[in-house]
Amino acid sequence: MKIIHAKDYEDMSRKAASIIAAQVILKPNCVLGLATGTTPIGTYQNLVEACKNGDCDFSEVSTYNLDEYRGLDHDDPQSYHFFMRDNLFDHVNIDLANTHVPDGSNPDAAAACAEYDKIVAEAGYTDLQLLGIGNNGHIGFNEPDDHFSAGTHCVDLTESTIQANSRLFEKEEDVPRQAYTMGTQTIMYSRMILVVANGEKKAQAVHDMCFGPIAPSCPASILQLHPNCVVVADDAALSMCEGLY
Ligand code: PGA
């Protein structure tokens, strides 16, 4: 794992966007794995700027997102379909037909997940997978468990995730209890992984991801086994890793 220390959120966002832009420049028709959540918003803002400046051309890029809440329509403002259009897709020159997010509006979980696995595999998996990390060490919605997951599957969100995500909903009861998520094995198939993390709340998870035992109790710890994983994290998120890297 390569750890890149960023001063603060803005610095983390610029550095992460530069790495993604470099991937797009090196391979204009690359396949990007994308993430939602608060952490990558600044990264997306920098990519929008890079696109406007002519430094990053998304016209041939295709994307596969990690996850989606089960039961939300694509136009629901809380859906990750909506988030991606709002934060990135509507502001860059990407062809929307080349963007993919698991279909949370399909109540048939088995069919929705199998279909997503099929299209990610047909795309040859991702060249670069962007990841945030949950306070509990989750990646995508792969929550702490007694085993690592394989392909796309339906998960029951943990109390910790429901609570963390409730800040984005009016009431905690409004947070969907289930989601469809790309599995850990699929994430590991990506040729490169880029994890972004900021803030003190992520310090324990970032420590366990980088230096803890490789165990499904911290799903992100499996990234230690990935041959090309880069972590861009700020001071606060790296505060428990001092002297370890
Ligand atoms: P956050 O979520 O960026 O909103 O903190 C990260 C995650 O849960 O993966």
mmCIF file of C-alpha atoms and ligand atoms in Angstrom:
data_model
loop_
_atom_site.group_PDB
_atom_site.id
_atom_site.type_symbol
_atom_site.label_atom_id
_atom_site.label_comp_id
_atom_site.label_asym_id
_atom_site.label_seq_id
_atom_site.Cartn_x
_atom_site.Cartn_y
_atom_site.Cartn_z
ATOM 1 C CA MET A 1 0.000 0.000 0.000
ATOM 2 C CA LYS A 2 1.249 3.442 -0.803
ATOM 3 C CA ILE A 3 0.160 6.100 1.686
ATOM 4 C CA ILE A 4 0.048 9.700 0.510
ATOM 5 C CA HIS A 5 -0.276 12.276 3.258
ATOM 6 C CA ALA A 6 -2.493 15.248 2.427
ATOM 7 C CA LYS A 7 -2.635 18.393 4.556
ATOM 8 C CA ASP A 8 -6.388 18.678 4.637
ATOM 9 C CA TYR A 9 -9.582 17.848 2.720
ATOM 10 C CA GLU A 10 -8.830 20.219 -0.168
ATOM 11 C CA ASP A 11 -5.319 18.831 -0.569
ATOM 12 C CA MET A 12 -6.634 15.244 -0.435
ATOM 13 C CA SER A 13 -9.259 16.076 -3.067
ATOM 14 C CA ARG A 14 -6.751 17.721 -5.446
ATOM 15 C CA LYS A 15 -4.295 14.844 -5.123
ATOM 16 C CA ALA A 16 -6.960 12.174 -5.675
ATOM 17 C CA ALA A 17 -8.405 14.032 -8.681
ATOM 18 C CA SER A 18 -4.913 14.369 -10.181
ATOM 19 C CA ILE A 19 -4.402 10.604 -9.927
ATOM 20 C CA ILE A 20 -7.760 9.927 -11.615
ATOM 21 C CA ALA A 21 -7.082 12.556 -14.301
ATOM 22 C CA ALA A 22 -3.684 10.932 -14.967
ATOM 23 C CA GLN A 23 -5.447 7.586 -15.449
ATOM 24 C CA VAL A 24 -7.852 9.161 -17.960
ATOM 25 C CA ILE A 25 -4.989 10.863 -19.812
ATOM 26 C CA LEU A 26 -2.979 7.634 -19.957
ATOM 27 C CA LYS A 27 -5.981 5.568 -21.100
ATOM 28 C CA PRO A 28 -8.798 7.744 -22.518
ATOM 29 C CA ASN A 29 -11.215 4.791 -22.741
ATOM 30 C CA CYS A 30 -10.486 3.593 -19.224
ATOM 31 C CA VAL A 31 -13.031 1.997 -16.904
ATOM 32 C CA LEU A 32 -13.385 3.878 -13.635
ATOM 33 C CA GLY A 33 -14.946 2.448 -10.498
ATOM 34 C CA LEU A 34 -16.614 5.296 -8.630
ATOM 35 C CA ALA A 35 -17.783 5.889 -5.078
ATOM 36 C CA THR A 36 -20.365 8.043 -3.332
ATOM 37 C CA GLY A 37 -20.353 9.593 0.142
ATOM 38 C CA THR A 38 -19.082 12.907 1.444
ATOM 39 C CA THR A 39 -15.381 12.145 1.032
ATOM 40 C CA PRO A 40 -15.161 12.007 -2.792
ATOM 41 C CA ILE A 41 -17.260 15.156 -3.413
ATOM 42 C CA GLY A 42 -14.154 17.401 -3.471
ATOM 43 C CA THR A 43 -12.391 14.939 -5.764
ATOM 44 C CA TYR A 44 -15.320 15.163 -8.196
ATOM 45 C CA GLN A 45 -15.296 18.991 -8.003
ATOM 46 C CA ASN A 46 -11.634 18.980 -9.014
ATOM 47 C CA LEU A 47 -12.373 16.569 -11.877
ATOM 48 C CA VAL A 48 -15.163 18.868 -13.106
ATOM 49 C CA GLU A 49 -12.642 21.741 -13.106
ATOM 50 C CA ALA A 50 -10.063 19.597 -14.921
ATOM 51 C CA CYS A 51 -12.667 18.734 -17.560
ATOM 52 C CA LYS A 52 -13.660 22.404 -17.998
ATOM 53 C CA ASN A 53 -9.973 23.343 -18.382
ATOM 54 C CA GLY A 54 -9.554 20.694 -21.050
ATOM 55 C CA ASP A 55 -7.211 18.641 -18.842
ATOM 56 C CA CYS A 56 -9.465 15.603 -18.502
ATOM 57 C CA ASP A 57 -11.641 14.279 -21.317
ATOM 58 C CA PHE A 58 -14.378 11.874 -20.210
ATOM 59 C CA SER A 59 -15.845 11.291 -23.669
ATOM 60 C CA GLU A 60 -14.562 7.712 -23.907
ATOM 61 C CA VAL A 61 -14.573 6.853 -20.195
ATOM 62 C CA SER A 62 -17.004 4.349 -18.728
ATOM 63 C CA THR A 63 -17.850 4.084 -15.047
ATOM 64 C CA TYR A 64 -19.190 1.503 -12.608
ATOM 65 C CA ASN A 65 -20.313 2.641 -9.173
ATOM 66 C CA LEU A 66 -19.883 0.582 -6.064
ATOM 67 C CA ASP A 67 -23.358 0.551 -4.640
ATOM 68 C CA GLU A 68 -26.924 1.786 -4.433
ATOM 69 C CA TYR A 69 -29.630 1.799 -1.777
ATOM 70 C CA ARG A 70 -32.275 -0.858 -2.358
ATOM 71 C CA GLY A 71 -35.735 0.563 -3.029
ATOM 72 C CA LEU A 72 -34.813 4.028 -4.303
ATOM 73 C CA ASP A 73 -35.704 5.215 -7.793
ATOM 74 C CA HIS A 74 -32.955 6.656 -9.960
ATOM 75 C CA ASP A 75 -34.436 10.146 -9.604
ATOM 76 C CA ASP A 76 -34.726 10.007 -5.826
ATOM 77 C CA PRO A 77 -32.413 12.763 -4.506
ATOM 78 C CA GLN A 78 -31.062 10.288 -1.910
ATOM 79 C CA SER A 79 -30.164 7.711 -4.538
ATOM 80 C CA TYR A 80 -26.593 7.232 -5.667
ATOM 81 C CA HIS A 81 -27.785 7.511 -9.286
ATOM 82 C CA PHE A 82 -28.850 11.072 -8.448
ATOM 83 C CA PHE A 83 -25.672 11.774 -6.433
ATOM 84 C CA MET A 84 -23.434 10.835 -9.345
ATOM 85 C CA ARG A 85 -25.294 13.017 -11.832
ATOM 86 C CA ASP A 86 -25.402 15.889 -9.360
ATOM 87 C CA ASN A 87 -21.729 15.719 -8.376
ATOM 88 C CA LEU A 88 -20.042 14.555 -11.565
ATOM 89 C CA PHE A 89 -21.860 13.190 -14.600
ATOM 90 C CA ASP A 90 -23.966 16.292 -15.375
ATOM 91 C CA HIS A 91 -20.859 18.515 -15.288
ATOM 92 C CA VAL A 92 -18.384 16.587 -17.449
ATOM 93 C CA ASN A 93 -18.441 15.356 -21.046
ATOM 94 C CA ILE A 94 -19.212 11.750 -20.161
ATOM 95 C CA ASP A 95 -21.765 9.771 -22.179
ATOM 96 C CA LEU A 96 -24.452 8.851 -19.606
ATOM 97 C CA ALA A 97 -24.953 5.570 -21.469
ATOM 98 C CA ASN A 98 -21.439 4.621 -20.320
ATOM 99 C CA THR A 99 -22.204 5.193 -16.628
ATOM 100 C CA HIS A 100 -23.456 2.354 -14.444
ATOM 101 C CA VAL A 101 -24.834 2.131 -10.917
ATOM 102 C CA PRO A 102 -26.498 -0.975 -9.418
ATOM 103 C CA ASP A 103 -30.254 -0.813 -10.001
ATOM 104 C CA GLY A 104 -31.706 -0.145 -6.546
ATOM 105 C CA SER A 105 -35.149 0.280 -8.087
ATOM 106 C CA ASN A 106 -35.234 -3.416 -9.016
ATOM 107 C CA PRO A 107 -36.861 -5.205 -6.056
ATOM 108 C CA ASP A 108 -35.500 -8.546 -7.322
ATOM 109 C CA ALA A 109 -32.174 -8.449 -5.485
ATOM 110 C CA ALA A 110 -30.773 -11.615 -7.064
ATOM 111 C CA ALA A 111 -31.520 -10.386 -10.603
ATOM 112 C CA ALA A 112 -30.224 -6.843 -9.979
ATOM 113 C CA CYS A 113 -26.968 -8.135 -8.475
ATOM 114 C CA ALA A 114 -26.394 -10.826 -11.134
ATOM 115 C CA GLU A 115 -26.965 -8.264 -13.889
ATOM 116 C CA TYR A 116 -24.442 -5.877 -12.327
ATOM 117 C CA ASP A 117 -21.811 -8.629 -11.959
ATOM 118 C CA LYS A 118 -22.344 -9.511 -15.605
ATOM 119 C CA ILE A 119 -21.792 -5.997 -16.930
ATOM 120 C CA VAL A 120 -18.762 -5.293 -14.704
ATOM 121 C CA ALA A 121 -17.173 -8.564 -15.860
ATOM 122 C CA GLU A 122 -17.997 -7.810 -19.513
ATOM 123 C CA ALA A 123 -16.252 -4.440 -19.104
ATOM 124 C CA GLY A 124 -13.130 -6.358 -18.000
ATOM 125 C CA TYR A 125 -13.396 -4.926 -14.451
ATOM 126 C CA THR A 126 -12.101 -1.479 -13.550
ATOM 127 C CA ASP A 127 -8.760 0.170 -14.309
ATOM 128 C CA LEU A 128 -9.020 2.358 -11.236
ATOM 129 C CA GLN A 129 -11.440 1.965 -8.354
ATOM 130 C CA LEU A 130 -12.046 5.009 -6.144
ATOM 131 C CA LEU A 131 -13.056 4.100 -2.585
ATOM 132 C CA GLY A 132 -14.106 5.908 0.551
ATOM 133 C CA ILE A 133 -13.913 4.028 3.832
ATOM 134 C CA GLY A 134 -16.634 3.735 6.467
ATOM 135 C CA ASN A 135 -16.005 4.557 10.133
ATOM 136 C CA ASN A 136 -16.347 0.788 10.653
ATOM 137 C CA GLY A 137 -13.886 -0.111 7.875
ATOM 138 C CA HIS A 138 -16.472 -0.907 5.206
ATOM 139 C CA ILE A 139 -15.712 -0.466 1.505
ATOM 140 C CA GLY A 140 -18.683 -0.016 -0.774
ATOM 141 C CA PHE A 141 -21.384 -1.392 1.512
ATOM 142 C CA ASN A 142 -19.289 -4.444 2.400
ATOM 143 C CA GLU A 143 -19.835 -4.287 6.124
ATOM 144 C CA PRO A 144 -17.738 -5.992 8.846
ATOM 145 C CA ASP A 145 -18.571 -9.698 8.752
ATOM 146 C CA ASP A 146 -17.043 -13.126 9.375
ATOM 147 C CA HIS A 147 -16.059 -13.556 5.708
ATOM 148 C CA PHE A 148 -15.033 -11.417 2.745
ATOM 149 C CA SER A 149 -17.708 -11.070 0.065
ATOM 150 C CA ALA A 150 -17.294 -12.040 -3.599
ATOM 151 C CA GLY A 151 -19.635 -10.508 -6.195
ATOM 152 C CA THR A 152 -22.497 -7.998 -6.084
ATOM 153 C CA HIS A 153 -24.956 -8.805 -3.334
ATOM 154 C CA CYS A 154 -27.721 -7.338 -1.202
ATOM 155 C CA VAL A 155 -26.622 -6.285 2.293
ATOM 156 C CA ASP A 156 -28.350 -5.280 5.499
ATOM 157 C CA LEU A 157 -26.692 -2.047 6.567
ATOM 158 C CA THR A 158 -25.191 -2.036 10.064
ATOM 159 C CA GLU A 159 -26.451 0.323 12.771
ATOM 160 C CA SER A 160 -23.130 2.197 12.542
ATOM 161 C CA THR A 161 -23.595 2.845 8.805
ATOM 162 C CA ILE A 162 -27.277 3.773 9.173
ATOM 163 C CA GLN A 163 -26.308 6.262 11.870
ATOM 164 C CA ALA A 164 -23.368 7.671 9.880
ATOM 165 C CA ASN A 165 -25.532 8.099 6.768
ATOM 166 C CA SER A 166 -28.527 9.522 8.621
ATOM 167 C CA ARG A 167 -26.881 12.962 8.520
ATOM 168 C CA LEU A 168 -27.838 13.092 4.852
ATOM 169 C CA PHE A 169 -31.513 12.235 5.494
ATOM 170 C CA GLU A 170 -34.200 14.178 7.326
ATOM 171 C CA LYS A 171 -34.748 11.388 9.873
ATOM 172 C CA GLU A 172 -32.814 8.236 10.747
ATOM 173 C CA GLU A 173 -35.945 6.156 9.890
ATOM 174 C CA ASP A 174 -35.635 7.418 6.301
ATOM 175 C CA VAL A 175 -32.249 5.733 5.724
ATOM 176 C CA PRO A 176 -32.831 2.601 3.617
ATOM 177 C CA ARG A 177 -31.932 -0.554 5.553
ATOM 178 C CA GLN A 178 -30.548 -2.465 2.572
ATOM 179 C CA ALA A 179 -28.268 -1.821 -0.378
ATOM 180 C CA TYR A 180 -26.841 -3.600 -3.410
ATOM 181 C CA THR A 181 -23.054 -3.480 -3.355
ATOM 182 C CA MET A 182 -20.203 -4.633 -5.519
ATOM 183 C CA GLY A 183 -18.406 -7.398 -3.619
ATOM 184 C CA THR A 184 -14.929 -7.275 -2.142
ATOM 185 C CA GLN A 185 -13.535 -9.713 -4.691
ATOM 186 C CA THR A 186 -14.793 -7.552 -7.574
ATOM 187 C CA ILE A 187 -13.199 -4.491 -5.963
ATOM 188 C CA MET A 188 -9.916 -6.420 -5.672
ATOM 189 C CA TYR A 189 -10.031 -7.204 -9.430
ATOM 190 C CA SER A 190 -9.482 -3.505 -10.160
ATOM 191 C CA ARG A 191 -6.032 -2.820 -11.639
ATOM 192 C CA MET A 192 -5.562 0.086 -9.237
ATOM 193 C CA ILE A 193 -7.314 1.116 -6.030
ATOM 194 C CA LEU A 194 -7.446 4.695 -4.771
ATOM 195 C CA VAL A 195 -8.777 5.177 -1.226
ATOM 196 C CA VAL A 196 -9.626 8.657 0.029
ATOM 197 C CA ALA A 197 -10.132 9.408 3.725
ATOM 198 C CA ASN A 198 -10.292 12.533 5.825
ATOM 199 C CA GLY A 199 -11.128 13.521 9.367
ATOM 200 C CA GLU A 200 -10.587 12.130 12.822
ATOM 201 C CA LYS A 201 -13.639 9.841 12.619
ATOM 202 C CA LYS A 202 -11.776 7.754 10.035
ATOM 203 C CA ALA A 203 -8.498 7.462 11.997
ATOM 204 C CA GLN A 204 -9.184 4.016 13.503
ATOM 205 C CA ALA A 205 -10.521 2.597 10.218
ATOM 206 C CA VAL A 206 -7.534 3.970 8.272
ATOM 207 C CA HIS A 207 -5.129 2.479 10.833
ATOM 208 C CA ASP A 208 -6.839 -0.917 10.683
ATOM 209 C CA MET A 209 -7.019 -0.833 6.868
ATOM 210 C CA CYS A 210 -3.289 -0.143 6.515
ATOM 211 C CA PHE A 211 -1.742 -1.794 9.558
ATOM 212 C CA GLY A 212 -4.315 -4.043 11.244
ATOM 213 C CA PRO A 213 -4.703 -7.775 10.683
ATOM 214 C CA ILE A 214 -6.248 -8.732 7.332
ATOM 215 C CA ALA A 215 -9.675 -9.767 8.554
ATOM 216 C CA PRO A 216 -13.313 -9.390 7.421
ATOM 217 C CA SER A 217 -14.023 -7.541 10.677
ATOM 218 C CA CYS A 218 -12.335 -4.648 8.809
ATOM 219 C CA PRO A 219 -13.259 -5.241 5.136
ATOM 220 C CA ALA A 220 -10.808 -2.558 3.935
ATOM 221 C CA SER A 221 -7.877 -4.498 5.447
ATOM 222 C CA ILE A 222 -7.931 -6.844 2.441
ATOM 223 C CA LEU A 223 -6.556 -3.953 0.381
ATOM 224 C CA GLN A 224 -3.157 -4.701 1.982
ATOM 225 C CA LEU A 225 -3.055 -7.639 -0.437
ATOM 226 C CA HIS A 226 -3.726 -5.502 -3.519
ATOM 227 C CA PRO A 227 -0.588 -4.957 -5.648
ATOM 228 C CA ASN A 228 -1.454 -1.346 -6.551
ATOM 229 C CA CYS A 229 -3.387 0.370 -3.775
ATOM 230 C CA VAL A 230 -2.882 4.051 -3.000
ATOM 231 C CA VAL A 231 -4.357 5.722 0.094
ATOM 232 C CA VAL A 232 -4.668 9.511 0.048
ATOM 233 C CA ALA A 233 -5.579 10.678 3.546
ATOM 234 C CA ASP A 234 -5.359 13.889 5.516
ATOM 235 C CA ASP A 235 -3.578 14.628 8.803
ATOM 236 C CA ALA A 236 -6.532 13.731 10.987
ATOM 237 C CA ALA A 237 -7.326 10.456 9.202
ATOM 238 C CA LEU A 238 -3.649 9.434 9.489
ATOM 239 C CA SER A 239 -3.333 10.489 13.141
ATOM 240 C CA MET A 240 -3.221 6.873 14.406
ATOM 241 C CA CYS A 241 -0.642 5.842 11.790
ATOM 242 C CA GLU A 242 2.144 8.163 12.916
ATOM 243 C CA GLY A 243 5.533 6.430 12.802
ATOM 244 C CA LEU A 244 4.103 3.419 10.932
ATOM 245 C CA TYR A 245 4.795 4.491 7.366
HETATM 246 P P1 PGA B 1 -18.291 9.154 3.695
HETATM 247 O O1 PGA B 1 -18.571 7.619 3.493
HETATM 248 O O2 PGA B 1 -17.395 9.570 2.597
HETATM 249 O O3 PGA B 1 -19.630 9.802 3.620
HETATM 250 O O4 PGA B 1 -17.642 9.294 5.038
HETATM 251 C C1 PGA B 1 -17.512 6.787 3.139
HETATM 252 C C2 PGA B 1 -18.011 5.384 3.045
HETATM 253 O O5 PGA B 1 -18.925 5.027 3.815
HETATM 254 O O6 PGA B 1 -17.499 4.633 2.215
#
